[in-house]
PDB file of C-alpha atoms in Angstrom:
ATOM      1  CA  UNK G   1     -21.129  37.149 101.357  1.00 61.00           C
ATOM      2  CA  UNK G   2     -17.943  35.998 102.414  1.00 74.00           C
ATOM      3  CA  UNK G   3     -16.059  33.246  99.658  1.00 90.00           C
ATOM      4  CA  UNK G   4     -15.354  30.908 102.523  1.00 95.00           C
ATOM      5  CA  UNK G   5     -16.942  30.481 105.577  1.00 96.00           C
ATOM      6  CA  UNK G   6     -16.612  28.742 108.779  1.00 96.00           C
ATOM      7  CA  UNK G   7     -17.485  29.253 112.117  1.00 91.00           C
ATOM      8  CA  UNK G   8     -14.595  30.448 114.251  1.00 88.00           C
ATOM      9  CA  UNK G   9     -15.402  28.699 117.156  1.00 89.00           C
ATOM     10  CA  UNK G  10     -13.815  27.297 119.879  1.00 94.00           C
ATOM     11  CA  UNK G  11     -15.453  24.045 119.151  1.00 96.00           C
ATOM     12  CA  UNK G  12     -15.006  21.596 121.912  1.00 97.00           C
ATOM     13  CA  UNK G  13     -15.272  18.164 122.206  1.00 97.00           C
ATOM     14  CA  UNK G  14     -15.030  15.325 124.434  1.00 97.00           C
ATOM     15  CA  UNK G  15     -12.016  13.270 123.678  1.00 97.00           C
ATOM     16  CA  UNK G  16     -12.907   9.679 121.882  1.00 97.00           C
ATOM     17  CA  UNK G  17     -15.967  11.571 120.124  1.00 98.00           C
ATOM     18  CA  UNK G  18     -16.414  12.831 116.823  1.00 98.00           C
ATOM     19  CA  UNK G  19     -15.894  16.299 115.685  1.00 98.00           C
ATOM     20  CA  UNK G  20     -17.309  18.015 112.800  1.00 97.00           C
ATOM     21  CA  UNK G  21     -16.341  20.465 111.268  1.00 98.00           C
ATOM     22  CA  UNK G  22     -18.186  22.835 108.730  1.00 97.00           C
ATOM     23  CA  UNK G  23     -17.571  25.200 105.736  1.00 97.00           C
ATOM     24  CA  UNK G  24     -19.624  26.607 103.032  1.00 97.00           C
ATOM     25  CA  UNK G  25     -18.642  28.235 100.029  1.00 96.00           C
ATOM     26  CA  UNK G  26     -19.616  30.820  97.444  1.00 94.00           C
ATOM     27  CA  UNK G  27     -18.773  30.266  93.980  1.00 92.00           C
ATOM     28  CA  UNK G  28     -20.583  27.690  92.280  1.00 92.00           C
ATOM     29  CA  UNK G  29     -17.740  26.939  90.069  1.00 90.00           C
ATOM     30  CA  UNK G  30     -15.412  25.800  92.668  1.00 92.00           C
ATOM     31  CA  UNK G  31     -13.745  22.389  91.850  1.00 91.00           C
ATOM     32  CA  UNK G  32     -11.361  21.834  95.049  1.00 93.00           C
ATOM     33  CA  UNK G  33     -11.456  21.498  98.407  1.00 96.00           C
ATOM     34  CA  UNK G  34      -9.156  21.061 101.013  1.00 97.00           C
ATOM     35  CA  UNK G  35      -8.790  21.041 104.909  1.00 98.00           C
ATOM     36  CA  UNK G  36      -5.702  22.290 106.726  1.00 98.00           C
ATOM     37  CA  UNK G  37      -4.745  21.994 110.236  1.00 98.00           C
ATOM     38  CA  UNK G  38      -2.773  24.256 112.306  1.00 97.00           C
ATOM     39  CA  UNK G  39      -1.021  24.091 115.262  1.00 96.00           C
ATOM     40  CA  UNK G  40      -0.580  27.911 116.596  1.00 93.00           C
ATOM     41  CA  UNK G  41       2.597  29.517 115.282  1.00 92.00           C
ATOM     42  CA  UNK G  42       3.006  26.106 113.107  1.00 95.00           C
ATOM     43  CA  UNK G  43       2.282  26.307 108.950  1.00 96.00           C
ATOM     44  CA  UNK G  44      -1.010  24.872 107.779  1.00 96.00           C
ATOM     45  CA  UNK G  45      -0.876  21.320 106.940  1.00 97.00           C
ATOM     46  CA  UNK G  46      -3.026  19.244 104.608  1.00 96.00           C
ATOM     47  CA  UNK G  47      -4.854  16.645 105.874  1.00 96.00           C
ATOM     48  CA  UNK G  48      -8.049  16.036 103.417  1.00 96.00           C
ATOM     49  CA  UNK G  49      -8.467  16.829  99.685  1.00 96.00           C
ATOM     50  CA  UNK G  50     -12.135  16.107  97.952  1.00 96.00           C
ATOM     51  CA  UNK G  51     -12.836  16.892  94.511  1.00 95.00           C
ATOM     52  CA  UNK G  52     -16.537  15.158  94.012  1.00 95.00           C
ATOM     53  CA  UNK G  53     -19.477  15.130  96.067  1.00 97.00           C
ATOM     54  CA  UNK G  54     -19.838  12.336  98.658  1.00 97.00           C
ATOM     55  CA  UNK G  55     -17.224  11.200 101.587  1.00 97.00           C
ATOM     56  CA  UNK G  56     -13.624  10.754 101.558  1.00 97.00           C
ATOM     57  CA  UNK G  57     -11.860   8.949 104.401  1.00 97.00           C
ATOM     58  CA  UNK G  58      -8.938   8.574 105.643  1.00 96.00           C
ATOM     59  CA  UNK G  59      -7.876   7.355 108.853  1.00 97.00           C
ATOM     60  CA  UNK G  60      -9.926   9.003 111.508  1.00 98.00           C
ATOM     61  CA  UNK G  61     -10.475  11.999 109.001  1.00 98.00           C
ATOM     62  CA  UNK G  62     -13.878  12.054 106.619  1.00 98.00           C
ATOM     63  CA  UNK G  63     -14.310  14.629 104.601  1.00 98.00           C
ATOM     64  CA  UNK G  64     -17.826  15.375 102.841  1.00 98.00           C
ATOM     65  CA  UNK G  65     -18.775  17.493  99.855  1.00 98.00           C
ATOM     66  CA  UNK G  66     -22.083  18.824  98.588  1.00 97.00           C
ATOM     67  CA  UNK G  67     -21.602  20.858  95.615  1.00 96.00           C
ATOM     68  CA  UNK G  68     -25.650  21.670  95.244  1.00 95.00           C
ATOM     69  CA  UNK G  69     -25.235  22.846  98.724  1.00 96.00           C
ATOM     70  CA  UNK G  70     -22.071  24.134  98.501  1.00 96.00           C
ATOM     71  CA  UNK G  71     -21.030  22.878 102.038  1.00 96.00           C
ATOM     72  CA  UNK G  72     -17.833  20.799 102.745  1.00 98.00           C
ATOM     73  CA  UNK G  73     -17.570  19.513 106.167  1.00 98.00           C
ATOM     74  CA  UNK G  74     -14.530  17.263 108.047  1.00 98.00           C
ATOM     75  CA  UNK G  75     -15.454  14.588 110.305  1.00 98.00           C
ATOM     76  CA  UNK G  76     -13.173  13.432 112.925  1.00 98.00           C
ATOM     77  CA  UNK G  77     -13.606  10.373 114.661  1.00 98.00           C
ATOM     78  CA  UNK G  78     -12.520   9.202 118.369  1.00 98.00           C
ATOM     79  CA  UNK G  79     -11.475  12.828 119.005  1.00 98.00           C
ATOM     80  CA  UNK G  80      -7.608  13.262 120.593  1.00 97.00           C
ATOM     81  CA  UNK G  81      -5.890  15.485 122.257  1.00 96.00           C
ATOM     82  CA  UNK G  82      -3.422  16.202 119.746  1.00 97.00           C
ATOM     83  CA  UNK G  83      -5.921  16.627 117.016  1.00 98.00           C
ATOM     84  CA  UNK G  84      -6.869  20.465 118.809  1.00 98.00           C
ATOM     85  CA  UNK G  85      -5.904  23.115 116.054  1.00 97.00           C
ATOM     86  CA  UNK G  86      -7.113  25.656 113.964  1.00 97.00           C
ATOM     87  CA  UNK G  87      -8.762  24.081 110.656  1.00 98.00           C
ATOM     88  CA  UNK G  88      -8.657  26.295 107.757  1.00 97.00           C
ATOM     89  CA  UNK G  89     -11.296  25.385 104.854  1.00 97.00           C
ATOM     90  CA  UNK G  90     -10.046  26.041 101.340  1.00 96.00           C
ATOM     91  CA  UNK G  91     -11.786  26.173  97.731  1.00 95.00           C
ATOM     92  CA  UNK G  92     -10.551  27.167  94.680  1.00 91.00           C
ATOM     93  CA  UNK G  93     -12.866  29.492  92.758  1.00 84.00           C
ATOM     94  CA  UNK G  94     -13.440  28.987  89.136  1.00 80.00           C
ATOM     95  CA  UNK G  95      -9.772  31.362  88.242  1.00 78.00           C
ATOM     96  CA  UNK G  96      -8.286  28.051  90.196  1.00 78.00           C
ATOM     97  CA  UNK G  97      -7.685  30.583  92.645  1.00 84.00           C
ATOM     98  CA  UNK G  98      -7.688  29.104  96.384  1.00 88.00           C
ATOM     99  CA  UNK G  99      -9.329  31.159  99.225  1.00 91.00           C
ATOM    100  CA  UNK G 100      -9.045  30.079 102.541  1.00 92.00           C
ATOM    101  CA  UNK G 101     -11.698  30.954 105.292  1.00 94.00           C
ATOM    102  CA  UNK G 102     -10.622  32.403 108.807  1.00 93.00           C
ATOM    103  CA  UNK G 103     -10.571  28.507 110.713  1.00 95.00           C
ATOM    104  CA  UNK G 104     -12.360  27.004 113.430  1.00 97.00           C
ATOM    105  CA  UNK G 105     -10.817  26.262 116.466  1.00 97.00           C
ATOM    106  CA  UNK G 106     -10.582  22.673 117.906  1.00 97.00           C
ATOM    107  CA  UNK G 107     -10.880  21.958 121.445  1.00 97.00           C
ATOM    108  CA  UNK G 108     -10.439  18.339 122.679  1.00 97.00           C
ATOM    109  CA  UNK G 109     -11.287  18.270 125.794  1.00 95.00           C
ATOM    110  CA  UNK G 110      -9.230  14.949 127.870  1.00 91.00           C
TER     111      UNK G 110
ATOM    112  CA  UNK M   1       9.074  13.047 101.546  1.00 71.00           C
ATOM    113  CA  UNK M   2      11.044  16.354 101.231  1.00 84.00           C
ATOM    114  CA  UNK M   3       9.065  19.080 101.847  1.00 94.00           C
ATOM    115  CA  UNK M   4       8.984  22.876 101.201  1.00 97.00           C
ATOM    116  CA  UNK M   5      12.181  24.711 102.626  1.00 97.00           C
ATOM    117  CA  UNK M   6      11.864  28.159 103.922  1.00 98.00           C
ATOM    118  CA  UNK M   7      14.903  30.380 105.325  1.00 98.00           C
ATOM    119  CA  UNK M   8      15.476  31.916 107.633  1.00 98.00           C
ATOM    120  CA  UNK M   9      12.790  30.765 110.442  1.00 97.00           C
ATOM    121  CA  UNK M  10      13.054  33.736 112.763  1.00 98.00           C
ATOM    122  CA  UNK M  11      13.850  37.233 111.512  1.00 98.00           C
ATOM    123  CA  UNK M  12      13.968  40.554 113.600  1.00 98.00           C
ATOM    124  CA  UNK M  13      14.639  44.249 111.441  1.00 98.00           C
ATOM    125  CA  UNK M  14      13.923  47.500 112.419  1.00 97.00           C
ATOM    126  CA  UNK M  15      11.447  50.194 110.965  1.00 97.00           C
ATOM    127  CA  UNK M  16      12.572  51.062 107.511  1.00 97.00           C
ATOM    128  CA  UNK M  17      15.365  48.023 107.018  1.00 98.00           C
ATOM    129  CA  UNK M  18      15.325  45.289 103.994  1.00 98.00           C
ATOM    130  CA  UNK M  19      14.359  41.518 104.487  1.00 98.00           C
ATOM    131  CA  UNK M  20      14.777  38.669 102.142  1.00 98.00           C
ATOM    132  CA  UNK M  21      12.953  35.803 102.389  1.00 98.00           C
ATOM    133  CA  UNK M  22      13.518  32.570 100.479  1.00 98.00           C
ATOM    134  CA  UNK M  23      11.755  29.436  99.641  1.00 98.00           C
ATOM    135  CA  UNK M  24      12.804  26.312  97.839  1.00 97.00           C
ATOM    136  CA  UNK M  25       9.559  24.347  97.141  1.00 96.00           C
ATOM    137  CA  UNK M  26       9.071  20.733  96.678  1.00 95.00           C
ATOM    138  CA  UNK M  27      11.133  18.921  93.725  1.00 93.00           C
ATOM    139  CA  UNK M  28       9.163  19.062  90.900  1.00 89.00           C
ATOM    140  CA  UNK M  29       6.670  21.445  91.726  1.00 91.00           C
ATOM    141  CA  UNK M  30       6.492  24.045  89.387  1.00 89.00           C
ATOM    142  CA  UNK M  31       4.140  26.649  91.640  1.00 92.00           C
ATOM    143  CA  UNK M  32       5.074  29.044  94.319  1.00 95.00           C
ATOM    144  CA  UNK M  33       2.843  30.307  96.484  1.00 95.00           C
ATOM    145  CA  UNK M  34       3.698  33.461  99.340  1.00 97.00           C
ATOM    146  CA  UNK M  35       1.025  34.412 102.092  1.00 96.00           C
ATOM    147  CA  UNK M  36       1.160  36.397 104.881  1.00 96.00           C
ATOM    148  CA  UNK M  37      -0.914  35.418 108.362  1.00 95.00           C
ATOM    149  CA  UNK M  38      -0.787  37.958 111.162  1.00 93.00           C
ATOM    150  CA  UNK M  39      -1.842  36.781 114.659  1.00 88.00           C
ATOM    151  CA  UNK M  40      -5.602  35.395 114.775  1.00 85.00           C
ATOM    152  CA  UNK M  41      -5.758  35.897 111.126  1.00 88.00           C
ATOM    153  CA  UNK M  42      -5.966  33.403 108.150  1.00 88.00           C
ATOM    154  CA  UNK M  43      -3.455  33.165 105.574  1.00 91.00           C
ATOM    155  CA  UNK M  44      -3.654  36.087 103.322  1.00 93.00           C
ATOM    156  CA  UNK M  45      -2.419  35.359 100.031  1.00 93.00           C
ATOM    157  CA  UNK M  46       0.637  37.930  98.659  1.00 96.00           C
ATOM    158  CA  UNK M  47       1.805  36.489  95.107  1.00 96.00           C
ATOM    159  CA  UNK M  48       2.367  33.614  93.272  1.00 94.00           C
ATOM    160  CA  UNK M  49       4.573  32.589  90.362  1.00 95.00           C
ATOM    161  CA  UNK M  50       4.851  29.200  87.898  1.00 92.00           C
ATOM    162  CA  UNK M  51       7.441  28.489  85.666  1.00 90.00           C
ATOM    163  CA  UNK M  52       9.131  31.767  86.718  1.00 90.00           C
ATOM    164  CA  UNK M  53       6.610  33.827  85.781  1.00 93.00           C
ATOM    165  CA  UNK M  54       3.927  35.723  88.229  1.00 92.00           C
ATOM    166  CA  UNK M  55       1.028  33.873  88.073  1.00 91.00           C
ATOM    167  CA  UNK M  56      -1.388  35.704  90.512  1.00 90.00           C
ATOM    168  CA  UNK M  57      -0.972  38.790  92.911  1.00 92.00           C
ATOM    169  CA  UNK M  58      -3.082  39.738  96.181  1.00 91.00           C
ATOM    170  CA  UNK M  59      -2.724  41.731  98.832  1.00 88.00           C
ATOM    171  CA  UNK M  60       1.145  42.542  98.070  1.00 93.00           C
ATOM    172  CA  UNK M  61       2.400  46.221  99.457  1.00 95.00           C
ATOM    173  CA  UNK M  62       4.158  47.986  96.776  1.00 95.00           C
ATOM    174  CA  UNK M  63       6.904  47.614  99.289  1.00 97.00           C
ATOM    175  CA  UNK M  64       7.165  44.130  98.614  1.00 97.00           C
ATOM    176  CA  UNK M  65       8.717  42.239  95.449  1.00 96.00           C
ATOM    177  CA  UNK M  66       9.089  39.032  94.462  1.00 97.00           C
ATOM    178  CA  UNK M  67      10.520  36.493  92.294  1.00 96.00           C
ATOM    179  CA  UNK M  68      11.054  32.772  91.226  1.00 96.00           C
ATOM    180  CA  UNK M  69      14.481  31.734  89.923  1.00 95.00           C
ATOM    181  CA  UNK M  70      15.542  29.132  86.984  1.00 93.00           C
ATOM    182  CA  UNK M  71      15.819  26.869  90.264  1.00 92.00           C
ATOM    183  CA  UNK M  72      12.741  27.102  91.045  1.00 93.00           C
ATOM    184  CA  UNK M  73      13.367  28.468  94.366  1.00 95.00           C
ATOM    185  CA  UNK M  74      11.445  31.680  95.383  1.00 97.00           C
ATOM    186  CA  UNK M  75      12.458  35.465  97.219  1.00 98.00           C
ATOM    187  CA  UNK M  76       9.996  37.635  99.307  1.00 98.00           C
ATOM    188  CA  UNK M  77      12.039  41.016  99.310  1.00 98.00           C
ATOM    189  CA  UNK M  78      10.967  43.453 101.735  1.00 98.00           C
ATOM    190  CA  UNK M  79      11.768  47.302 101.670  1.00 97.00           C
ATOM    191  CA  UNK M  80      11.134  49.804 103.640  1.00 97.00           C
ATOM    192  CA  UNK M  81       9.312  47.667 106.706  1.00 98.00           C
ATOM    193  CA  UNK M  82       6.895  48.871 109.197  1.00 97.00           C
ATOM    194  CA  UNK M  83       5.512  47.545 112.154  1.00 97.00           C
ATOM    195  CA  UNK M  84       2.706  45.588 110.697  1.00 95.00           C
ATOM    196  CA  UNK M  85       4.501  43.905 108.438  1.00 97.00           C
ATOM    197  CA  UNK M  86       5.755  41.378 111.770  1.00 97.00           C
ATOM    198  CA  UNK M  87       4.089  38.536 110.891  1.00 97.00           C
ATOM    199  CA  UNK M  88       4.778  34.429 109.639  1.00 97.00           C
ATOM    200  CA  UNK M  89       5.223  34.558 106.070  1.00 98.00           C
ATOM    201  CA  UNK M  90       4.438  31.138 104.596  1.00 97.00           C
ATOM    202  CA  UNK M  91       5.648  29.655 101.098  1.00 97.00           C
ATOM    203  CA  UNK M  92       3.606  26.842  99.592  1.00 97.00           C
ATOM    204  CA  UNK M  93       4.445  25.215  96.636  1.00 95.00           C
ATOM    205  CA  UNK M  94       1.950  22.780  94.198  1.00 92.00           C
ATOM    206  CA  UNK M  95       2.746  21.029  90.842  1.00 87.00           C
ATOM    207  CA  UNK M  96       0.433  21.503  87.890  1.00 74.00           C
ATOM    208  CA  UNK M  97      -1.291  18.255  87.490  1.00 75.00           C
ATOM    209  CA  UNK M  98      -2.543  18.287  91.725  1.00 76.00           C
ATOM    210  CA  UNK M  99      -3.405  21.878  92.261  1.00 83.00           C
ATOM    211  CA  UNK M 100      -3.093  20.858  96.682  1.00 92.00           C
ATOM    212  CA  UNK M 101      -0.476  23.220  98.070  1.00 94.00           C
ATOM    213  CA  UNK M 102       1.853  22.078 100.573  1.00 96.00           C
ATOM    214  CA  UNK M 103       3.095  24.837 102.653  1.00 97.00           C
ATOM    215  CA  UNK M 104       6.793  25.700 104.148  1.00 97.00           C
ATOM    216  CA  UNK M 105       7.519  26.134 107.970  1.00 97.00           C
ATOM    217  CA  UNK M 106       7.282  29.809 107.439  1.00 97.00           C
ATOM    218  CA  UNK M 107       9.326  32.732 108.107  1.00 98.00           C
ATOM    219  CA  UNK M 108       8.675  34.450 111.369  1.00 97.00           C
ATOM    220  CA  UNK M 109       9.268  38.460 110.052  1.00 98.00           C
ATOM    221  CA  UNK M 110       9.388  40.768 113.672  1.00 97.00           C
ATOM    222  CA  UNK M 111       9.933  44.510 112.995  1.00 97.00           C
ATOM    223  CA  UNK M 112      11.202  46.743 116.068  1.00 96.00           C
TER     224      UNK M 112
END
């Protein structure tokens, strides 16, 4: 089992709706979570950090954490243009160690 | 906010030539962080160092060395390069009490 997972994708969505994005994770002991977004050839950038279970929003961005799941998802609401990227999921393990998974693309569709 | 400072952007060596590659991370931030993503790929994590010291290693070649200076400020040194090292090489730096890294522009390494 891989440490981070997400489905690759492409996701597409209508522009103005809401795009979600999922990720689960392996070790129980993780702690951190984050959500980059990249813009091909660009560096990640981070958009969302969670730390305890429940929602975290900001902006158009929620993020949501179940520990006894182990799933961390990213909502995005009233979908734009600009907001198709690459999202990279990342969780630090219990050696505070952060592994990224391998991104789903974003596809707004105007 | 300043951010993390990478140089240079754009790099092109041949087969078997030297690169350095240097990072100044955000003021304050004590953590350096180096990863290498090839095309498609997700970041894959080289080496990292805090307070000057390596902190963590990954997927480094023996090829590669690295280190952090009294500044703070961070080299990726390259030797002997091949082919598949043409990648982006991305610094990220993070301070001890927030553990979020905050990544560099990147490097973009092409070997003829």
């Amino acid at each position: 089992q891989k440490e981070v997972e997400q489905n690759s994708g492409p996701l597409s969505v209508p522009e103005g709706a809401i795009a979600s994005l999922n990720c689960t994770y392996s070790d129980r002991g993780s702690q951190s979570f984050f959500w980059y977004r990249q813009y091909s050839g660009k560096s990640p950038e981070l958009i969302m950090s969670i730390y305890s279970n429940g929602d975290k929003e900001d902006g158009r961005f929620t993020a949501q954490l179940n520990k006894a799941s182990q799933y961390v998802s990213l909502l995005i609401r009233d979908s734009q243009p600009s907001d198709s990227a690459t999202y990279l999921c990342a969780v630090t393990n219990r050696d505070d160690k952060i592994i990224f998974g391998k991104g789903t693309r974003l596809h707004i569709l105007p | 906010a300043a951010g993390v400072i990478q140089s240079p952007r754009h790099l092109i060596k041949e087969k078997r030539e030297t690169a350095t590659l240097k990072c100044y991370p955000i003021p304050r931030h004590d953590t350096v962080y180096w990863y290498q993503q090839g095309p498609g790929q997700d970041p894959q994590f080289l080496i990292s160092f805090y307070e000057k010291m390596q902190s963590d290693k990954g997927s480094i070649p023996d090829r590669f060395s690295a280190q952090q200076f009294s500044d703070y400020h961070s080299e990726l040194n390259m030797s002997s390069l091949e082919l598949g090292d043409s990648a982006l090489y991305f610094c990220a730096s993070s301070s001890l009490q927030y553990n979020e890294q905050f990544f560099g522009p990147g490097t973009r390494l092409t070997v003829l």
